[in-house]
Short mmCIF file of C-alpha atoms and ligand atoms in Angstrom, two decimals:
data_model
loop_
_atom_site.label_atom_id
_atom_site.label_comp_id
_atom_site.label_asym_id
_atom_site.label_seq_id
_atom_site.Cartn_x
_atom_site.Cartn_y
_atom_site.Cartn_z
CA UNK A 1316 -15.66 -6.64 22.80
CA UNK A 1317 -19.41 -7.01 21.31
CA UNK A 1318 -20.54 -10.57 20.30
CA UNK A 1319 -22.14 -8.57 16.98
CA UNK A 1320 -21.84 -5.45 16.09
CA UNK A 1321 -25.12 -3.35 16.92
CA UNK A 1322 -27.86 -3.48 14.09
CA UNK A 1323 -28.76 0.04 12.82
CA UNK A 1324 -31.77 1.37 14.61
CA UNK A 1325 -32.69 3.48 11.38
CA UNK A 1326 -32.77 3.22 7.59
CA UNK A 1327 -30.62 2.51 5.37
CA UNK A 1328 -29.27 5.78 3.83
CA UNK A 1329 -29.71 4.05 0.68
CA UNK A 1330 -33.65 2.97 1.78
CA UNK A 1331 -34.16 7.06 2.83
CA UNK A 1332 -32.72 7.25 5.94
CA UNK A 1333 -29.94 9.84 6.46
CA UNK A 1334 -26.21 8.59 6.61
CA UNK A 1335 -25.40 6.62 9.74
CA UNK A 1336 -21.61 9.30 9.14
CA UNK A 1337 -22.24 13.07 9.32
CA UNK A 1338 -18.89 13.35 7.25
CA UNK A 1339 -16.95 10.55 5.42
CA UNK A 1340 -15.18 8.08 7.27
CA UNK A 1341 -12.01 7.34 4.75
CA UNK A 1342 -9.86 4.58 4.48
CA UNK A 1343 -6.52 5.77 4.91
CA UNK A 1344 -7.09 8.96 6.28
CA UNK A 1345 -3.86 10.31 8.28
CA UNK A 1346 -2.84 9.92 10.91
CA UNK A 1347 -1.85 12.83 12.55
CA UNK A 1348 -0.38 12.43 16.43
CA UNK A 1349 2.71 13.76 18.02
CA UNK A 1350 2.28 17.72 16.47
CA UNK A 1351 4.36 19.01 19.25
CA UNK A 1352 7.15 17.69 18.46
CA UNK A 1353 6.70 18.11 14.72
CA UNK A 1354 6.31 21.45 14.95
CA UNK A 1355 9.31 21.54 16.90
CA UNK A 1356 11.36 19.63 14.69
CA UNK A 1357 10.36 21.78 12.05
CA UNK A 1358 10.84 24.54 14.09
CA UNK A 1359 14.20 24.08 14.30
CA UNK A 1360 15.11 23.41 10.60
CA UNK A 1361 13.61 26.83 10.05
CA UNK A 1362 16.17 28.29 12.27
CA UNK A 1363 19.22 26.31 10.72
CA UNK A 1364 17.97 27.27 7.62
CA UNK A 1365 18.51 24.10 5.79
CA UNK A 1366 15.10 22.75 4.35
CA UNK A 1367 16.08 19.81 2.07
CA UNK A 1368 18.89 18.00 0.71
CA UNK A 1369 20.64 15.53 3.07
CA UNK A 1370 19.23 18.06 6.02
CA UNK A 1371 19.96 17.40 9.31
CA UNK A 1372 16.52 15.80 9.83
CA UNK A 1373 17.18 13.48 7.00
CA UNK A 1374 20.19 12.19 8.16
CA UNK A 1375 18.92 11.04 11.47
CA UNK A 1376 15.31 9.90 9.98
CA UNK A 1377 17.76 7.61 7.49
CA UNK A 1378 19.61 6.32 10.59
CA UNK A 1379 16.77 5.20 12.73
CA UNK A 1380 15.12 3.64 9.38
CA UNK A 1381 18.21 1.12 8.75
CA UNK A 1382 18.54 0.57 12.83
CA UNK A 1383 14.77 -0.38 12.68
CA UNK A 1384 14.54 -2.17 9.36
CA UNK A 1385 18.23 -3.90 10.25
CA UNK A 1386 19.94 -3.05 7.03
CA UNK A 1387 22.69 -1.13 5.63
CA UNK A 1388 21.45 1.51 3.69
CA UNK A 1389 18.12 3.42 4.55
CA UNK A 1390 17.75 6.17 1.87
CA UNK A 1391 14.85 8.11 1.95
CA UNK A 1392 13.14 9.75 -0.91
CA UNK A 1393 10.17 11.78 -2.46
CA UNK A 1394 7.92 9.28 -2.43
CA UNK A 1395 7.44 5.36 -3.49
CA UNK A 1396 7.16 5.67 -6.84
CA UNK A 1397 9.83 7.57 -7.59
CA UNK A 1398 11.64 5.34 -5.51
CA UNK A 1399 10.74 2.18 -7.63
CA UNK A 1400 11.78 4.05 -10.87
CA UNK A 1401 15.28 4.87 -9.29
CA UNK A 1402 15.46 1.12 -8.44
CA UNK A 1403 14.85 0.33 -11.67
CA UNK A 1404 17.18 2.72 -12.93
CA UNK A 1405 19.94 1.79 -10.61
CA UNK A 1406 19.44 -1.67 -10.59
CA UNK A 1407 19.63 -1.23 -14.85
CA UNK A 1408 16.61 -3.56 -15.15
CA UNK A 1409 15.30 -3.39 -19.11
CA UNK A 1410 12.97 -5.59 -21.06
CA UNK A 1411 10.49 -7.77 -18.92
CA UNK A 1412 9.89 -7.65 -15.68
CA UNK A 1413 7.72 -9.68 -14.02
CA UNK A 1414 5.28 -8.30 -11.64
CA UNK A 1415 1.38 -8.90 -10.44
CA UNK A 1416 -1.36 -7.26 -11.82
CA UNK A 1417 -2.90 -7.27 -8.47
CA UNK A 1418 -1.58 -3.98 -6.88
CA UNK A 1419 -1.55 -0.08 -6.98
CA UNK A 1420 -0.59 1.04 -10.43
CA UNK A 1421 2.09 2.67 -9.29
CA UNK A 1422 4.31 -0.59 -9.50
CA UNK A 1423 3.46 -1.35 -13.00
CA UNK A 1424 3.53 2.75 -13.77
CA UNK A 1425 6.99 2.63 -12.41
CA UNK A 1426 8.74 -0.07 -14.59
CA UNK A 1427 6.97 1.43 -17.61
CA UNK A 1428 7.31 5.25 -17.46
CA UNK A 1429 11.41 3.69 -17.45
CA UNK A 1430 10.21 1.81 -20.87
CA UNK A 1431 10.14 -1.48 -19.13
CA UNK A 1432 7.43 -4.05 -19.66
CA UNK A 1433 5.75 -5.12 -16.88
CA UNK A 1434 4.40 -8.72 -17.23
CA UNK A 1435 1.56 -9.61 -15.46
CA UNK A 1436 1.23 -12.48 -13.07
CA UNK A 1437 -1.63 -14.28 -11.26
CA UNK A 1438 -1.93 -14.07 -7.33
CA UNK A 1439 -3.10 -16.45 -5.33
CA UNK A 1440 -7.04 -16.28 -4.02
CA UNK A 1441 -5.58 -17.58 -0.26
CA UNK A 1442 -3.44 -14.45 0.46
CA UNK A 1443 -3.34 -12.13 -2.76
CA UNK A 1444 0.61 -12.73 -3.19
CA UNK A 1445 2.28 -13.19 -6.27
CA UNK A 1446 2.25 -16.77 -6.99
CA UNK A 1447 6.04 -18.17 -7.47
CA UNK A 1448 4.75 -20.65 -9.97
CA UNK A 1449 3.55 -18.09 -12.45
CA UNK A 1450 6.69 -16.06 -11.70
CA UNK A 1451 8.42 -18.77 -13.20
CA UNK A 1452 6.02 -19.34 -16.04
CA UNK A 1453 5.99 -16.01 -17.32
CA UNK A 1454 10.02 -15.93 -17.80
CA UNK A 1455 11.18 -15.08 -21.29
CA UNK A 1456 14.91 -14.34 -22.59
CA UNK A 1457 13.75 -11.00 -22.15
CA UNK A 1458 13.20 -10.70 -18.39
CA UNK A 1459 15.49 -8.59 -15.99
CA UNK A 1460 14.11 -9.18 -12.60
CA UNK A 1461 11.04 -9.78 -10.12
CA UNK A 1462 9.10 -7.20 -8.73
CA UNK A 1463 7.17 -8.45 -5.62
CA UNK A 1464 4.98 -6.76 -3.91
CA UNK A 1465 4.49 -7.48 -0.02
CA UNK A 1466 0.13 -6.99 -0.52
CA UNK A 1467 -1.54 -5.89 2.70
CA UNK A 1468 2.03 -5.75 4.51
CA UNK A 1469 2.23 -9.93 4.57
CA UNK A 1470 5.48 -11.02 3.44
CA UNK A 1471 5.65 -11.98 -0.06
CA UNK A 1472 6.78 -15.98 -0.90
CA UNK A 1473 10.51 -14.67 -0.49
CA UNK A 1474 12.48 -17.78 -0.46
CA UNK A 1475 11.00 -19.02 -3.49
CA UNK A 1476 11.22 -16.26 -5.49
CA UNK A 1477 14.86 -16.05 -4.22
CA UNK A 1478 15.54 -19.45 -5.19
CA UNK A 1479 13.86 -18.47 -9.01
CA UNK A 1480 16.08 -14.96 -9.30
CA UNK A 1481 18.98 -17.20 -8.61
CA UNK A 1482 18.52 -19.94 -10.86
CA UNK A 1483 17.55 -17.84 -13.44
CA UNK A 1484 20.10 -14.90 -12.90
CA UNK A 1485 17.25 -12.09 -12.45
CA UNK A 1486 17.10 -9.35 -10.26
CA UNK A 1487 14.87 -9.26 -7.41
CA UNK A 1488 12.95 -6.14 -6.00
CA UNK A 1489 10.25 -5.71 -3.19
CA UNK A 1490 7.20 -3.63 -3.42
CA UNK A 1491 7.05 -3.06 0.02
CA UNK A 1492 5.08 -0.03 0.50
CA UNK A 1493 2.41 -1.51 2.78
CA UNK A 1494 4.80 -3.61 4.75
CA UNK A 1495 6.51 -1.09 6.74
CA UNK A 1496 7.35 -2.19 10.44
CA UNK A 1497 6.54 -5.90 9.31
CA UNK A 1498 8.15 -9.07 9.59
CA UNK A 1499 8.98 -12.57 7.51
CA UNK A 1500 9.39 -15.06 10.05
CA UNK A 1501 10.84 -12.63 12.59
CA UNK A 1502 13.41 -11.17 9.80
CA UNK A 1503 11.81 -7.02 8.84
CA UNK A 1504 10.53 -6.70 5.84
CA UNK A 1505 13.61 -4.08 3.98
CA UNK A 1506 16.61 -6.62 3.94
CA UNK A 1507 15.51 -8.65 1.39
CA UNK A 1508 16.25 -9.00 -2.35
CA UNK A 1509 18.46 -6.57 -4.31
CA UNK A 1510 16.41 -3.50 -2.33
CA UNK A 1511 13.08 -3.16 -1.22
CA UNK A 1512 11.07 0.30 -1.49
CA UNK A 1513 8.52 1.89 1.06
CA UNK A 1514 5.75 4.53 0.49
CA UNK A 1515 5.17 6.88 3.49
CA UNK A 1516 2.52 8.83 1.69
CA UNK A 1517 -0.15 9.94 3.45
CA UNK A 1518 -2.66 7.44 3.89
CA UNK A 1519 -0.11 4.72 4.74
CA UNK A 1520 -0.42 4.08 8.67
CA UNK A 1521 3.41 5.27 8.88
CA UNK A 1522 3.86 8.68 6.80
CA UNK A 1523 5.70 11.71 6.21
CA UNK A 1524 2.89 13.40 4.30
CA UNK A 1525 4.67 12.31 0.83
CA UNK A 1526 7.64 10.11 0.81
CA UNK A 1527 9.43 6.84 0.53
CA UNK A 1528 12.32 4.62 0.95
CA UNK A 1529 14.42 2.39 -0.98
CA UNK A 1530 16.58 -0.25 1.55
CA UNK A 1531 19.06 -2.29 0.93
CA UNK A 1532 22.60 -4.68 2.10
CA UNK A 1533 24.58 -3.37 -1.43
CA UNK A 1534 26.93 -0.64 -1.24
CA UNK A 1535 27.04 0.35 -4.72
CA UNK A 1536 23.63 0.05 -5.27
CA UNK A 1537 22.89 2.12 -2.74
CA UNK A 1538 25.62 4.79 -4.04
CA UNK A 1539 24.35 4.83 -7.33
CA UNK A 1540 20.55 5.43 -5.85
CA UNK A 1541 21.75 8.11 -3.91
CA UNK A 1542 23.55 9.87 -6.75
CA UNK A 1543 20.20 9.66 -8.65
CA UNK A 1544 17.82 11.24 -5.75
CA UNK A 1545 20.47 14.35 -6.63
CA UNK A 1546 20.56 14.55 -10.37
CA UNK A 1547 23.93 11.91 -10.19
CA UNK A 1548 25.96 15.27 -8.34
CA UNK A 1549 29.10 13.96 -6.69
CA UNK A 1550 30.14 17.29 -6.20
CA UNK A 1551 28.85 21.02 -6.46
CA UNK A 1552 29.67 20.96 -9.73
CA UNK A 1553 30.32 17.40 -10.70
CA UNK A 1554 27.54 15.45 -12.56
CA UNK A 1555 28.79 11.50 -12.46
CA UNK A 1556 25.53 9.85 -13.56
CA UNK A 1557 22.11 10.97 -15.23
CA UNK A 1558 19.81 10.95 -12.04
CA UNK A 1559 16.67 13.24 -10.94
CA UNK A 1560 15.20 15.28 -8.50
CA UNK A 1561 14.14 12.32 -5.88
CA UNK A 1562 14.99 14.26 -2.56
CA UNK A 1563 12.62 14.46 0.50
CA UNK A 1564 12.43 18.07 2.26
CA UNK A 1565 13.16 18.06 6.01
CA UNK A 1566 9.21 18.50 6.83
CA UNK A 1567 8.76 14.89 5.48
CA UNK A 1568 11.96 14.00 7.42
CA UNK A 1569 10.01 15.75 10.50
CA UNK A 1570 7.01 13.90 10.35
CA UNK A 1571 8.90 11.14 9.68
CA UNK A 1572 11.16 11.12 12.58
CA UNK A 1573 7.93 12.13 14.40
CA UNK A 1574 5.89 8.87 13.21
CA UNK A 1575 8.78 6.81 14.59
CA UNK A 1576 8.27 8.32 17.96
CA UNK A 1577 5.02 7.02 17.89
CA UNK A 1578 5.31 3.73 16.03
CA UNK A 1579 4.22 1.18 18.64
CA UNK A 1580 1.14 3.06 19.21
CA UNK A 1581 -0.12 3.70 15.69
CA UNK A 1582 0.09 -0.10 15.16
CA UNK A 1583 -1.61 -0.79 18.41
CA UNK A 1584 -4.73 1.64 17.11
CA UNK A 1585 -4.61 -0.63 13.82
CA UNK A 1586 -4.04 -3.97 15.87
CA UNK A 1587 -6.95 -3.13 18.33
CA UNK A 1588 -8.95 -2.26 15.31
CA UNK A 1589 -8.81 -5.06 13.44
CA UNK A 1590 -9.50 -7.17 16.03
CA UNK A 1591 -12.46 -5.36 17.00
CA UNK A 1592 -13.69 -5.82 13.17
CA UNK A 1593 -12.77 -9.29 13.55
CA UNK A 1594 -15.11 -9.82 16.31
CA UNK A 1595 -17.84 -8.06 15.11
CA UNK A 1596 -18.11 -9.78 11.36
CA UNK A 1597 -17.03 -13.25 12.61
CA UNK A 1598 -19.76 -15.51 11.46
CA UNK A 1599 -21.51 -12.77 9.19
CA UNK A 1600 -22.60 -15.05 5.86
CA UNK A 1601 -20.99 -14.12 2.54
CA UNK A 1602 -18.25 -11.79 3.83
CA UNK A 1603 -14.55 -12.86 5.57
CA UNK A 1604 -11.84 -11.12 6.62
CA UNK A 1605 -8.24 -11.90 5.64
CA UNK A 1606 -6.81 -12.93 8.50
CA UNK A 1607 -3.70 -11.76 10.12
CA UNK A 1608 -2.08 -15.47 11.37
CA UNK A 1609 -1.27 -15.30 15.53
CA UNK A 1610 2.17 -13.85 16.17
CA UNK A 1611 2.56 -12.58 13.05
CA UNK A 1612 4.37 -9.18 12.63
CA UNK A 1613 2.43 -6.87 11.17
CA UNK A 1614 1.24 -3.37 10.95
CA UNK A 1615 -2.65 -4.28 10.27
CA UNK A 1616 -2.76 -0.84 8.37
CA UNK A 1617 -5.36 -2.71 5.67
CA UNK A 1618 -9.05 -4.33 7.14
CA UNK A 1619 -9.49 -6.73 3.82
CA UNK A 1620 -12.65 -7.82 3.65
CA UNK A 1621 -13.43 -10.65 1.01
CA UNK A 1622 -17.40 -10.99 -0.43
CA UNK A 1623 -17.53 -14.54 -1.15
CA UNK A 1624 -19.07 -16.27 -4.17
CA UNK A 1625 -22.47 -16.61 -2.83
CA UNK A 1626 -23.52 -13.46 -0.40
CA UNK A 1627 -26.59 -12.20 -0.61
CA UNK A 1628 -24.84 -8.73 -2.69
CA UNK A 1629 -22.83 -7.95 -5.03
CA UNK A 1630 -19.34 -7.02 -3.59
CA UNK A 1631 -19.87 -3.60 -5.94
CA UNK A 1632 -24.09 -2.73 -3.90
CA UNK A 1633 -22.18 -3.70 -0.97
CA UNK A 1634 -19.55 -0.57 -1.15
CA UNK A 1635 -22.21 1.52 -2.74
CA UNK A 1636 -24.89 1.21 0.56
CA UNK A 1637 -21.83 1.69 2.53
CA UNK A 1638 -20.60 5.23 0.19
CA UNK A 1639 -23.70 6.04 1.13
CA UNK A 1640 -23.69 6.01 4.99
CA UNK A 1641 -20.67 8.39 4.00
CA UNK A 1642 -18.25 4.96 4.49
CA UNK A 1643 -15.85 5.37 2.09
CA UNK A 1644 -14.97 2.09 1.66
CA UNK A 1645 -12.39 1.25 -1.41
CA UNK A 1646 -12.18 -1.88 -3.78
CA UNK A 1647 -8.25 -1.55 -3.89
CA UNK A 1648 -6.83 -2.47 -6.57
CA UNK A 1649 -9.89 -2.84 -9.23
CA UNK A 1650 -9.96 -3.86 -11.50
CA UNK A 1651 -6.82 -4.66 -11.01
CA UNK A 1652 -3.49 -2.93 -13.71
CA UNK A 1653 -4.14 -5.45 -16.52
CA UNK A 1654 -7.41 -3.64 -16.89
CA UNK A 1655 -6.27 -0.37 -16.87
CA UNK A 1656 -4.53 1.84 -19.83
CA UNK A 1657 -1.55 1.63 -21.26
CA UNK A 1658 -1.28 -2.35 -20.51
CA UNK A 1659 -5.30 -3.26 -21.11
CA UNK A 1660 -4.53 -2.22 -25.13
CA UNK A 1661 -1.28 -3.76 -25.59
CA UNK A 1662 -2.42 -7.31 -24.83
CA UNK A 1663 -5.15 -9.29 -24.32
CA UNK A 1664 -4.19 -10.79 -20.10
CA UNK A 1665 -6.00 -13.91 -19.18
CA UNK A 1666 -5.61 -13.37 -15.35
CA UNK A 1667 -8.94 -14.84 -14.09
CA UNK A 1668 -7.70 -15.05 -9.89
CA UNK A 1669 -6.80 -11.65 -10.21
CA UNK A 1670 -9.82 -11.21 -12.05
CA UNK A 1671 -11.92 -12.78 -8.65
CA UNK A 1672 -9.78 -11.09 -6.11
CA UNK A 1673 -10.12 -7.81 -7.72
CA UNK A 1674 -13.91 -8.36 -7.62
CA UNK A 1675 -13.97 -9.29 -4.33
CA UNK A 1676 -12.04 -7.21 -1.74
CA UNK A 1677 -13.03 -4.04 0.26
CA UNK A 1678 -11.10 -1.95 2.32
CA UNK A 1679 -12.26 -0.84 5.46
CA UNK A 1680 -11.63 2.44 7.74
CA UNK A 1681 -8.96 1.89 10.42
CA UNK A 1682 -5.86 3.97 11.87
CA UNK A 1683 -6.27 6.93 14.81
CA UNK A 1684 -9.34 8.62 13.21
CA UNK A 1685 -11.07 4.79 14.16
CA UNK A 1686 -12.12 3.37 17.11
CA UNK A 1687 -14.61 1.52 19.37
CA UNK A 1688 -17.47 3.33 17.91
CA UNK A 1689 -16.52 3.88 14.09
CA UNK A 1690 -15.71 -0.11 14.19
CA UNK A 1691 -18.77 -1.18 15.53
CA UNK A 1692 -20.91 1.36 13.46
CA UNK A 1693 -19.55 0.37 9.97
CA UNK A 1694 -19.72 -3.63 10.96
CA UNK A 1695 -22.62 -2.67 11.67
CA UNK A 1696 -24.02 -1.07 8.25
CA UNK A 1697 -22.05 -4.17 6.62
CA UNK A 1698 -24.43 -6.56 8.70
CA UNK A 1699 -27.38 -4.76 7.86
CA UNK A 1700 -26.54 -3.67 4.55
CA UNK A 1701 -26.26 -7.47 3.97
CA UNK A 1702 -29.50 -8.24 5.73
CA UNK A 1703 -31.73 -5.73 3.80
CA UNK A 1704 -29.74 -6.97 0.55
CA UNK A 1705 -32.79 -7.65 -1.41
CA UNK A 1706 -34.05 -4.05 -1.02
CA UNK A 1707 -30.63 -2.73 -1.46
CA UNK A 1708 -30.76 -4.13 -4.77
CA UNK A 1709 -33.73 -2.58 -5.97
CA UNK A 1710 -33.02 1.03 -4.28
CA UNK A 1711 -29.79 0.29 -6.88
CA UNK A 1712 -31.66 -0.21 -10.14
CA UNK A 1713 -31.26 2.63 -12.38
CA UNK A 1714 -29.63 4.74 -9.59
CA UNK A 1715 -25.98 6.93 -10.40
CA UNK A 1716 -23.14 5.08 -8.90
CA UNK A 1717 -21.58 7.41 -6.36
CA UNK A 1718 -18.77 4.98 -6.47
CA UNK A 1719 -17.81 5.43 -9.87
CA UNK A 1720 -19.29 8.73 -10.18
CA UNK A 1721 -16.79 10.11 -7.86
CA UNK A 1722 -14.28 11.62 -10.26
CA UNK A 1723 -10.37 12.24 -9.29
CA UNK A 1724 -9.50 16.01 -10.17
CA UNK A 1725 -7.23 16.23 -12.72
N1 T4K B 478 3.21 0.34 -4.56
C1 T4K B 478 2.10 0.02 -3.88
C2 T4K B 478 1.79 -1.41 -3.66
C3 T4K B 478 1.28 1.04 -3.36
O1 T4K B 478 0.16 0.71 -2.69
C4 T4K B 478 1.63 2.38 -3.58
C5 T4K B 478 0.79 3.44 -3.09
C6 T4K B 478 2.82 2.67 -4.31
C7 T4K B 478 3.59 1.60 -4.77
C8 T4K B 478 3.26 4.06 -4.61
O2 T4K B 478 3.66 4.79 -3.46
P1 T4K B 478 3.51 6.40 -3.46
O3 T4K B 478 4.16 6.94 -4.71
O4 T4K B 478 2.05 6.75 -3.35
O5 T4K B 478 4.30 6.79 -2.22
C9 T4K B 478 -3.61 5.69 -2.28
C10 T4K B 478 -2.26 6.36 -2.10
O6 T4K B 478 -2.18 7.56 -2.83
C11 T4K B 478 -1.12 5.50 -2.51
O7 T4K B 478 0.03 5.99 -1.84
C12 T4K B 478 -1.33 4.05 -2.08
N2 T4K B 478 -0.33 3.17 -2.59
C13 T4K B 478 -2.67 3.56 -2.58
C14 T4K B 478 -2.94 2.14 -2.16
O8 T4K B 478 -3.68 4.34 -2.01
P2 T4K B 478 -5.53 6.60 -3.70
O9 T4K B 478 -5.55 6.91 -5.12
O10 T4K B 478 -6.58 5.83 -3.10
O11 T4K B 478 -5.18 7.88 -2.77
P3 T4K B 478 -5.88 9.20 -2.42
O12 T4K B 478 -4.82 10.20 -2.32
O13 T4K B 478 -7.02 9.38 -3.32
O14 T4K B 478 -6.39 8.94 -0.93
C15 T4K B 478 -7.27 7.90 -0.55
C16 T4K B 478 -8.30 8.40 0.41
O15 T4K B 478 -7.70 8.89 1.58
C17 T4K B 478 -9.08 9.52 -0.17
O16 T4K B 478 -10.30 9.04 -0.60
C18 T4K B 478 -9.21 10.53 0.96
C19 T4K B 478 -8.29 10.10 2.02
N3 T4K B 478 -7.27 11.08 2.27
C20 T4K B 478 -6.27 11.24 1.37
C21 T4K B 478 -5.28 12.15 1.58
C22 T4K B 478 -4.17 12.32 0.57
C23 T4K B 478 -7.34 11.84 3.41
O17 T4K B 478 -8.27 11.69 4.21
N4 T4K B 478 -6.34 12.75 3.65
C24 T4K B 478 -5.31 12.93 2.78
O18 T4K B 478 -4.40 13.74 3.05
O19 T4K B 478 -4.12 5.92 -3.54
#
């Protein structure tokens, strides 16, 4: 392990010197092991001619999900938000429900496109988990449940927001779709609350290309959900609920069952990684990384790195120098879903934490396509990005943003 990461023995891309990447270095690009056996897997579902609905494949990626996760139910589905809107739909949540602003807009998106409205609650700056206290603030007559979201795969406050649900008779759902394979005081991560729902899209460390999962201890909840991945068909031509399409095909199933194979050693890329980062920005002014705490279980799928109130740039120059060494570092989740349309119009959020965190974090490259090298080169541009920062600043003035230049296709 280096004592510092290397300084760049060139330019600045940003000061004229090319990009330290010849092509960009993504955060959460796939990873993409164990094609053998993939292949094979879908090989075979070819042959048997069954390519989706409760396939073969399915079946036995649902069964090693609940043995690993250590719950009842394990039912797999199109992807993680669908999966929170079946929640919602199953769990017959309506009104309010209380969630923080600080995450992917797919958990407030979910709760709304069912015409529920999400409330908006602070996080703390320690950890960037809801924080129980608002929770129980922001309950109104009109609130149906909690929807928590595990941030970064650590475990979310979960006996206090237990203890709220209960006292106030509200439903309580997990976000968990970074927390796959992690742990609450030795208990997984999928066992907790009503249900708890998983992405495995494709830039989550554990994937099946596009997917998710919805775990839970319930029995009829976990009836009703599966009636509504199939359109609420008990039979082939028995309808008993209103439901959707929420099915996974058995190539997710394949990839997912394929990903379990190699669980241990994706998270021991990601664990090596991290440390490796940790190493090489320990002591760097202005900049810290979230820490994971020793023992913890975790699958250390998100490098967070905080700028602090203080460093020599702007969290914002700081990604933009590192865009352009072709680092595509991301400022997940900015500005955070209080700021972003429908919810920005319909009320006027005072959420200055999540206003901070928002403005602080970036999210550096890790998983298989990472390793010695890529770790020590982007600490690397962060240390000298940071050192250079007054020239950085300048090169900035009056220059297009590649960050927010670079348009989605839609
Ligand atoms: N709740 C939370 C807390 C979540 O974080 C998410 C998803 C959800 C719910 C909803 O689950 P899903 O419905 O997605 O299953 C990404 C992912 O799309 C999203 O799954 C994830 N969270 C979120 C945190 O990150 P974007 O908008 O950054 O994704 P995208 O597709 O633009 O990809 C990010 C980068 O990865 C790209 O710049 C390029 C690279 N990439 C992407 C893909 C798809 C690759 O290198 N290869 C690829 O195949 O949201």
């Amino acid at each position: 392990m280096p004592e510092a990461a290397p300084r760049l023995a060139r330019d600045l891309a940003l000061l004229g010197g090319s990009p330290l990447f010849s092509a960009k270095l993504h955060v959460g690009g796939p990873n993409v092991e164990g094609r053998e056996a993939l292949f094979r897997r879908i090989g075979e579902a070819l042959d048997r001619r069954w390519l989706t609905n409760n396939g073969e494949l399915l079946l036995e990626f649902e069964a090693r999900l609940a043995q690993l996760l250590g719950v009842r139910h394990a039912l797999v589905l199109c992807n993680g938000t669908v999966a929170l809107e079946i929640v919602a739909r199953a769990l017959d949540l309506s009104g309010e429900v209380i969630v923080p602003s600080f995450t992917f807009i797919a958990t407030a998106h979910a709760l709304k496109w069912q015409q529920i409205e999400p409330v908006f609650v602070e996080v703390a700056e320690r950890d960037h988990l809801m924080d129980p206290e608002a929770v129980e603030r922001a309950i109104t007559p009109r609130t149906t449940a909690i929807l928590a979201v595990h941030t970064w795969g650590q475990p979310c406050h979960v006996e206090a927001l237990e203890d709220i649900a209960r006292r106030h008779g509200l439903k309580l759902v997990f976000d968990a779709a970074h927390a796959f394979a992690c742990a609450d005081a030795g208990r997984p991560i999928g066992g907790f609350g009503d249900a708890e729902v998983f992405s495995f899209h494709a830039t989550k460390f554990f994937h099946t290309f596009e997917g998710g999962a919805i775990t839970t201890n319930d029995d009829d909840l976990a009836r009703r959900i599966k009636l509504m991945r199939n359109f609420g068909f008990t039979g082939f031509d028995n309808v008993e609920s209103v439901g959707v399409n929420g099915k996974m095909s058995e190539v997710g199933a394949a990839m997912g069952l394929t990903n379990l194979d190699q669980l241990d050693h994706l998270i021991a890329v990601n664990r090596r990684n991290f440390a490796r980062y940790r190493e090489a920005l320990r002591g760097l002014p202005g900049v810290e990384l979230l820490d994971v705490p020793e023992g913890a279980r975790r699958n250390f799928q998100h490098v967070v790195l905080q700028v602090k109130e203080g460093c020599a740039l702007h969290r914002d120059d700081l990604v933009e120098a590192l865009w352009a060494e072709n680092i595509i570092a991301r400022r997940y989740f900015y500005p955070g879903c209080h700021r972003m349309e429908p919810y920005r119009s319909e009320k006027a959020w005072d959420l200055p934490i999540t206003d901070r965190v928002a403005g602080s974090v970036v999210i550096l490259p890790t998983g298989t396509a990472v390793g010695d090298a890529e770790v020590d080169a982007v600490a690397g541009a962060i240390r000298a990005i940071l050192e250079q920062a007054d020239a950085v600043r300048t090169a900035l003035v009056g220059r297009p943003r590649l960050v927010t230049q670079a348009m989605r296709v839609v």
